[in-house]
Coordinates of C-alpha atoms and ligand atoms in Angstrom, one line a residue:
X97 CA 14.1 1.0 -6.7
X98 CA 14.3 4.0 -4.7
X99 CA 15.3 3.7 -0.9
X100 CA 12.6 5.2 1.3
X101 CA 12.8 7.5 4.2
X102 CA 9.3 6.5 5.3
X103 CA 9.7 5.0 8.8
X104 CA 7.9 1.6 7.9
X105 CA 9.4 0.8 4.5
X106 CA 12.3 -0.1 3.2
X107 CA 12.0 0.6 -0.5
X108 CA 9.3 2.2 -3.2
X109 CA 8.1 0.2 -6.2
X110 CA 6.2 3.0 -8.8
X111 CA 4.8 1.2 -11.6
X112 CA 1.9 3.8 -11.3
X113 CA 2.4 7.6 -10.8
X114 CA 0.1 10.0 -10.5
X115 CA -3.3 10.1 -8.8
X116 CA -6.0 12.8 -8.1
X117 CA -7.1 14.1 -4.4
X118 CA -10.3 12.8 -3.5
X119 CA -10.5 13.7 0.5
X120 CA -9.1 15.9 3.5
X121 CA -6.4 13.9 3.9
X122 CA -4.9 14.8 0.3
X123 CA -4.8 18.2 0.5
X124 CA -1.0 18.2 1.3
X125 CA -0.6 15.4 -0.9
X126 CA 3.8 15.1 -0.9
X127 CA 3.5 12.9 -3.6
X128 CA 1.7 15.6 -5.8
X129 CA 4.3 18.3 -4.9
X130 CA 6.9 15.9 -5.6
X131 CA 5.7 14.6 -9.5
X132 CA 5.5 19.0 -10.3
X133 CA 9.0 19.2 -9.2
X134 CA 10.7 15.5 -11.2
X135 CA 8.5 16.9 -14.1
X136 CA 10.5 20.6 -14.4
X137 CA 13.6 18.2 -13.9
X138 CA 12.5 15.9 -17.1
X139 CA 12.0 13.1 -14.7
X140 CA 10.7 10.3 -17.8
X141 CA 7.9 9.1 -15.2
X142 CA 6.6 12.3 -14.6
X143 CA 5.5 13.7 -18.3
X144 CA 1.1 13.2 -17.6
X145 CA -0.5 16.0 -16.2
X146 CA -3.5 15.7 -14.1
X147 CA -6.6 18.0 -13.9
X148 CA -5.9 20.8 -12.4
X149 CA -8.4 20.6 -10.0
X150 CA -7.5 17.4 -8.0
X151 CA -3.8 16.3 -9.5
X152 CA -1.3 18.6 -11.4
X153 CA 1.8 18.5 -13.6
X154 CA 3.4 15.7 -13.8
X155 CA 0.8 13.9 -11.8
X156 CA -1.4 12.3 -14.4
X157 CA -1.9 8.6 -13.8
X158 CA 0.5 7.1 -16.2
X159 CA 1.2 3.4 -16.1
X160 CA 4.7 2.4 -16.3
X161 CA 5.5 -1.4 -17.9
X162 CA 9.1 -0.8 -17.9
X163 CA 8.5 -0.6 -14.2
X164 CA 6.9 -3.4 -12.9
X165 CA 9.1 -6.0 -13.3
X166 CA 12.0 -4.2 -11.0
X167 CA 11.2 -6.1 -7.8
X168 CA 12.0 -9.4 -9.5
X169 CA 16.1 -8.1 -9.8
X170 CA 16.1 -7.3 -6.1
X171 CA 17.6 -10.6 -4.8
X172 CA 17.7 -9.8 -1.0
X173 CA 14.2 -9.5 0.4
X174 CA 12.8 -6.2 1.5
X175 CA 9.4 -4.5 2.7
X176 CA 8.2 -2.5 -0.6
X177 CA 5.8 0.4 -0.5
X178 CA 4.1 -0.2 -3.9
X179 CA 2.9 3.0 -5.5
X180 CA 4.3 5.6 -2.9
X181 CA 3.6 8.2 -5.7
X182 CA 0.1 7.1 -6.5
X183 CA -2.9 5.4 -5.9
X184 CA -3.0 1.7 -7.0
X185 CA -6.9 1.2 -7.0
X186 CA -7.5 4.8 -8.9
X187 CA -10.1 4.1 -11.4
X188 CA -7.5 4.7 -13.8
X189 CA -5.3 2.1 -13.3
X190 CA -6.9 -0.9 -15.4
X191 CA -7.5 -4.3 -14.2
X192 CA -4.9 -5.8 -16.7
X193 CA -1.9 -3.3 -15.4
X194 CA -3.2 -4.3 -11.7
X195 CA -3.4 -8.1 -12.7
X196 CA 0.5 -7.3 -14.2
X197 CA 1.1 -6.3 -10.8
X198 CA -0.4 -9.0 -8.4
X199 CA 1.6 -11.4 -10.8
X200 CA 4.9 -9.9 -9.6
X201 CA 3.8 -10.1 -6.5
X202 CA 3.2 -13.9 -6.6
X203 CA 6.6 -14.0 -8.2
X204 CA 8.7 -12.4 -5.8
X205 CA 7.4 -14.0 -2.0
X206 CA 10.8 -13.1 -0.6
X207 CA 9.7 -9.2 -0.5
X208 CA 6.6 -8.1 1.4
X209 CA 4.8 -5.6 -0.7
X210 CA 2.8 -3.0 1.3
X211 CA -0.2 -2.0 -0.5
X212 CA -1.8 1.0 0.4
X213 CA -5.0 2.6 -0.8
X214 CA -7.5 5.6 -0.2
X215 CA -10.2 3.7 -2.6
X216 CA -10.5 0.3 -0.8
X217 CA -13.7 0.1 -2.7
X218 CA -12.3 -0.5 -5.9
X219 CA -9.7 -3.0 -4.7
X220 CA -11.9 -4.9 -2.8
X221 CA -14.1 -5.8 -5.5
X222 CA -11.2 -6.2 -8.1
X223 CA -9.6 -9.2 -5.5
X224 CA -13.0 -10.8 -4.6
X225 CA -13.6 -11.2 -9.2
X226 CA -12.6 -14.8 -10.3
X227 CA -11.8 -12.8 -13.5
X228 CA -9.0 -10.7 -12.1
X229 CA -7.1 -13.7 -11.1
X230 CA -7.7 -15.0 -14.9
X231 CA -5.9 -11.9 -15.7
X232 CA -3.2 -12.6 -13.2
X233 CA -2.9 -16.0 -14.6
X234 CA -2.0 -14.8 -18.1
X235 CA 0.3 -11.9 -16.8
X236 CA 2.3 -14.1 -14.7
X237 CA 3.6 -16.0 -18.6
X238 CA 3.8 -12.5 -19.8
X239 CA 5.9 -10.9 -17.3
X240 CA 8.2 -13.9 -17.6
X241 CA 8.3 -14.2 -20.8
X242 CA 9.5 -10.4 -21.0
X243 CA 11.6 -10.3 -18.2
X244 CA 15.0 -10.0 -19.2
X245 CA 16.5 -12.3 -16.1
X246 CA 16.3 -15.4 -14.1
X247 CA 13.2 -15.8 -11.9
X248 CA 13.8 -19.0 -9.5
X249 CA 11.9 -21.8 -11.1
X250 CA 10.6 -22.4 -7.5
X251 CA 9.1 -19.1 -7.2
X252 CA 7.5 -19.5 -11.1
X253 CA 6.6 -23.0 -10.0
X254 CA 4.7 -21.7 -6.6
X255 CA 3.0 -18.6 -8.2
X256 CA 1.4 -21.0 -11.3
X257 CA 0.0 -23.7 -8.0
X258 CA -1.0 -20.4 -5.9
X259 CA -3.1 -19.5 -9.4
X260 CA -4.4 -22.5 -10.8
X261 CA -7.7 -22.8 -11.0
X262 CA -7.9 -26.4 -9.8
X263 CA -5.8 -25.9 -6.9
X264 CA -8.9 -23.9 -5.6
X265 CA -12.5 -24.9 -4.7
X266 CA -15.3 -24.6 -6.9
X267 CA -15.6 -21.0 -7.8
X268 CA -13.7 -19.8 -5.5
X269 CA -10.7 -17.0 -5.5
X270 CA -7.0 -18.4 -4.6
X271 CA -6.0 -17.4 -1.2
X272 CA -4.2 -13.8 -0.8
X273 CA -1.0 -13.8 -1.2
X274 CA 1.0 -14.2 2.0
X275 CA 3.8 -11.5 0.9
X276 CA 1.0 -8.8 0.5
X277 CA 0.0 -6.6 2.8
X278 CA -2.8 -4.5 2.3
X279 CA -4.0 -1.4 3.6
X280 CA -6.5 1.7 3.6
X281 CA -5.7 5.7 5.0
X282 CA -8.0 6.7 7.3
X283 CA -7.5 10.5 8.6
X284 CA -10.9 11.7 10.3
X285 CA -14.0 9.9 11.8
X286 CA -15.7 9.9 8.4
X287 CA -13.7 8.0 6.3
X288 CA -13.7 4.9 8.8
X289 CA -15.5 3.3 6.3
X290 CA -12.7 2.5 4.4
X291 CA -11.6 -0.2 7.1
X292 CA -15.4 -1.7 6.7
X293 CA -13.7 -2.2 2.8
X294 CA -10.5 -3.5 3.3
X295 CA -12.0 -5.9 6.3
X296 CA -14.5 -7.3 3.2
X297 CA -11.1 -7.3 0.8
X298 CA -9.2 -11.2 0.8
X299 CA -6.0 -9.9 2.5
X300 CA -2.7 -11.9 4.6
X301 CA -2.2 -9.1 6.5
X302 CA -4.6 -6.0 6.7
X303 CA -3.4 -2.7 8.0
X304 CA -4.2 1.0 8.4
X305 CA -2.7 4.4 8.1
X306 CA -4.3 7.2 10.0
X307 CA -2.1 9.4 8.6
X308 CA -2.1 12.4 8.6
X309 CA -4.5 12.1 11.3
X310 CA -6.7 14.9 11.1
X311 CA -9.0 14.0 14.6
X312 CA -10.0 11.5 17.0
X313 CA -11.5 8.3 15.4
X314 CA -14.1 7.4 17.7
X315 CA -16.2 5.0 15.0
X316 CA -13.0 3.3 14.2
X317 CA -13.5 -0.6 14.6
X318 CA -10.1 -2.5 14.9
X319 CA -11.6 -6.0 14.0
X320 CA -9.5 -7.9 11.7
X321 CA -7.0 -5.6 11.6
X322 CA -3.1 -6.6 12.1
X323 CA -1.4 -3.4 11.7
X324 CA -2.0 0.5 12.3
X325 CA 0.6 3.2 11.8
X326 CA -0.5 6.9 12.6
X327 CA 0.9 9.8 12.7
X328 CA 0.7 13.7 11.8
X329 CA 1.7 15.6 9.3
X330 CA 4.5 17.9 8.1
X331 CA 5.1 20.0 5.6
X332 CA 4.5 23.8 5.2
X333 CA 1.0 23.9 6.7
X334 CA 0.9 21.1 8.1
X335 CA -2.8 20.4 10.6
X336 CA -1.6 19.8 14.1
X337 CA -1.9 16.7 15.6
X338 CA -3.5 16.4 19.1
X339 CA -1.4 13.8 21.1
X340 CA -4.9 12.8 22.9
X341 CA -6.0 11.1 19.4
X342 CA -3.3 8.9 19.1
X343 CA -3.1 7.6 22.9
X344 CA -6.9 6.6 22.1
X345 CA -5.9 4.7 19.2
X346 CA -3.3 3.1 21.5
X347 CA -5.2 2.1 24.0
X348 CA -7.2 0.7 21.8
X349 CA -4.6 -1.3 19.8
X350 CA -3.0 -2.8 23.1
X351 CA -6.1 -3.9 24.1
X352 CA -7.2 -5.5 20.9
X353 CA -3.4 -6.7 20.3
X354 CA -3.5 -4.7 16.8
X355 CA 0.3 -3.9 16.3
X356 CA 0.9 -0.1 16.4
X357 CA 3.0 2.0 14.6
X358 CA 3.7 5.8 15.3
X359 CA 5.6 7.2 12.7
X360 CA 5.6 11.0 14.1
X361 CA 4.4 14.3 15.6
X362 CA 5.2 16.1 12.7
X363 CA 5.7 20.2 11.9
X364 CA 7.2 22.5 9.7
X365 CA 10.0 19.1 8.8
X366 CA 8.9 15.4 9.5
X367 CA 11.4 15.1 12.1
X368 CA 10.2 18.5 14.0
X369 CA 8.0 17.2 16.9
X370 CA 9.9 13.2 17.1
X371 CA 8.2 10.4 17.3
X372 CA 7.7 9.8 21.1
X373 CA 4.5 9.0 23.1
X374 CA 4.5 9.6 26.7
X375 CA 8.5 8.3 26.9
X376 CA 8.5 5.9 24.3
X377 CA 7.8 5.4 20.2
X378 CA 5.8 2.7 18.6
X379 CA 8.0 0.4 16.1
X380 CA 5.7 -2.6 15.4
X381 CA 4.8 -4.2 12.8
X382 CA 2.0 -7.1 12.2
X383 CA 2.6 -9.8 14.7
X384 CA 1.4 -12.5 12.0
X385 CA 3.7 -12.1 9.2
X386 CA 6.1 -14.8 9.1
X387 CA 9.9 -15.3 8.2
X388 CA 10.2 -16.2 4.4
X389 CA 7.1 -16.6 3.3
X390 CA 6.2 -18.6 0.3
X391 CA 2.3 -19.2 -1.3
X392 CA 2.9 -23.4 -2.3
Ligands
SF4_137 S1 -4.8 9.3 -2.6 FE1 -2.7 9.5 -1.9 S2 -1.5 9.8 -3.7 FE2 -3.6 10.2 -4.3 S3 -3.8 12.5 -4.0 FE3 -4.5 11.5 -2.1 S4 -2.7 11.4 -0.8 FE4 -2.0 11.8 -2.9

């Protein structure tokens, strides 16, 4: 577990690293800059180059088993941003270390995992696949049977009724799991497609992040969406943010009721330009998601 400095997190769960840049909103990637720097230090994770042309060293997708059970020692709940250093739907991440996933998941419903994705294409059709969740199924024995702890025979008890096929209607997928959040980055006009996905994707709680917003989203629709954070970015050149793009995506979340999160101005340091809107900041989170949730 690392502790995050990411506004709306808590902690980061990696059981992936690595990804490859795919649109605008990549090109400052921090995660990328981050894996070349933990591979020079020998960081273990960190080992799988990329391609050169999207990813780099140390930034090969790599899938880490040792990894993904670590949210099931955390005993006190917490909001987890899974796969801060990747891209969990990357067509390189296989539907058996996804389904290994979604099984810890379903085992752990005292953390809320935030899942957060720039190919909501691929996840959408991976959690609408009875198949997957025959995967998840046979995981959820694995990952138990290889864990090297207690898991609360409540929470192995809910997870197997969440999953069981004839808990569930005729053909149908089991309902998403309540603890999960998922969500798709949207950072100019043209990608607001990606909602259009994760709006078609079975989900608790659905959210966006519009950072780093690159320009007004005027095609953006906000139906069935709980949750947007925006903000700008930071780093050594770092694309301005116009203030007037995010008042319009506030307006538009107070009228639709969509909670709103504005995680900063940005500049040269994340911190540089605050976090403030016309006098105030923006610390909401969805409006749906309940106190201890459980799947039974
Ligand atoms: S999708 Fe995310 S992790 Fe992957 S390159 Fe783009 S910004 Fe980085």
């Amino acid at each position: 577990m690392s502790v995050s400095s990411i506004e709306w997190t808590e902690v980061t769960w990696n059981p992936v690293t690595g990804c490859d840049r795919i649109s605008a909103g990549c090109d400052n990637c921090y995660a990328l800059k981050m894996a070349k720097r933990l591979k020079a230090m020998g960081a273990a994770k960190y080992q799988t180059d990329g391609d050169p042309r999207t990813s780099g060293p140390g930034f090969g997708v790599a899938v880490h088993d040792d990894a993904i059970t670590e949210p099931l020692r955390w005993r006190s709940p917490r909001k987890v941003f899974v796969n801060s250093m990747s891209d969990i739907a990357h067509a390189r991440v296989s539907p058996a270390a996804q389904a290994r996933i979604w099984a810890v998941m379903a085992l752990t419903p005292r953390h809320q995992f935030q899942v957060l994705t720039k190919r909501p294409k691929r996840l959408a059709n991976l959690l609408s696949d009875r198949a997957f969740y025959d995967q998840v199924k046979t995981a959820l024995w694995e990952v138990a049977e290889n864990f090297n702890g207690p898991i609360p025979v409540n929470d192995m008890d809910a997870a197997l009724r969440w999953i069981d096929p004839r808990n569930r209607l005729s053909g149908a997928i089991p309902a998403p799991l309540p603890n999960v959040w998922l969500g798709t980055s949207i950072e100019t006009d043209e990608y607001c497609w990606r909602a259009d996905e994760l709006r078609r994707t079975p989900a608790a709680i659905r959210f966006l992040s519009c950072e780093p917003l690159l320009g007004p989203l005027p095609s953006l629709d906000l139906t069935a969406i709980d949750w947007l954070i925006v903000g700008g970015e930071s780093g050594p050149g770092f694309r301005p943010l116009d203030l007037d793009w995010v008042r319009e995506l506030r307006d538009r979340c107070v009228q639709r009721r969509v909670s709103l999160f504005f995680k900063q101005v940005g500049g040269v340091r994340p911190k540089a330009g605050g976090r403030s809107l016309d006098g105030r900041t923006w610390d909401e989170y969805p409006t749906r998601v309940s106190a201890g949730v459980g799947h039974g």
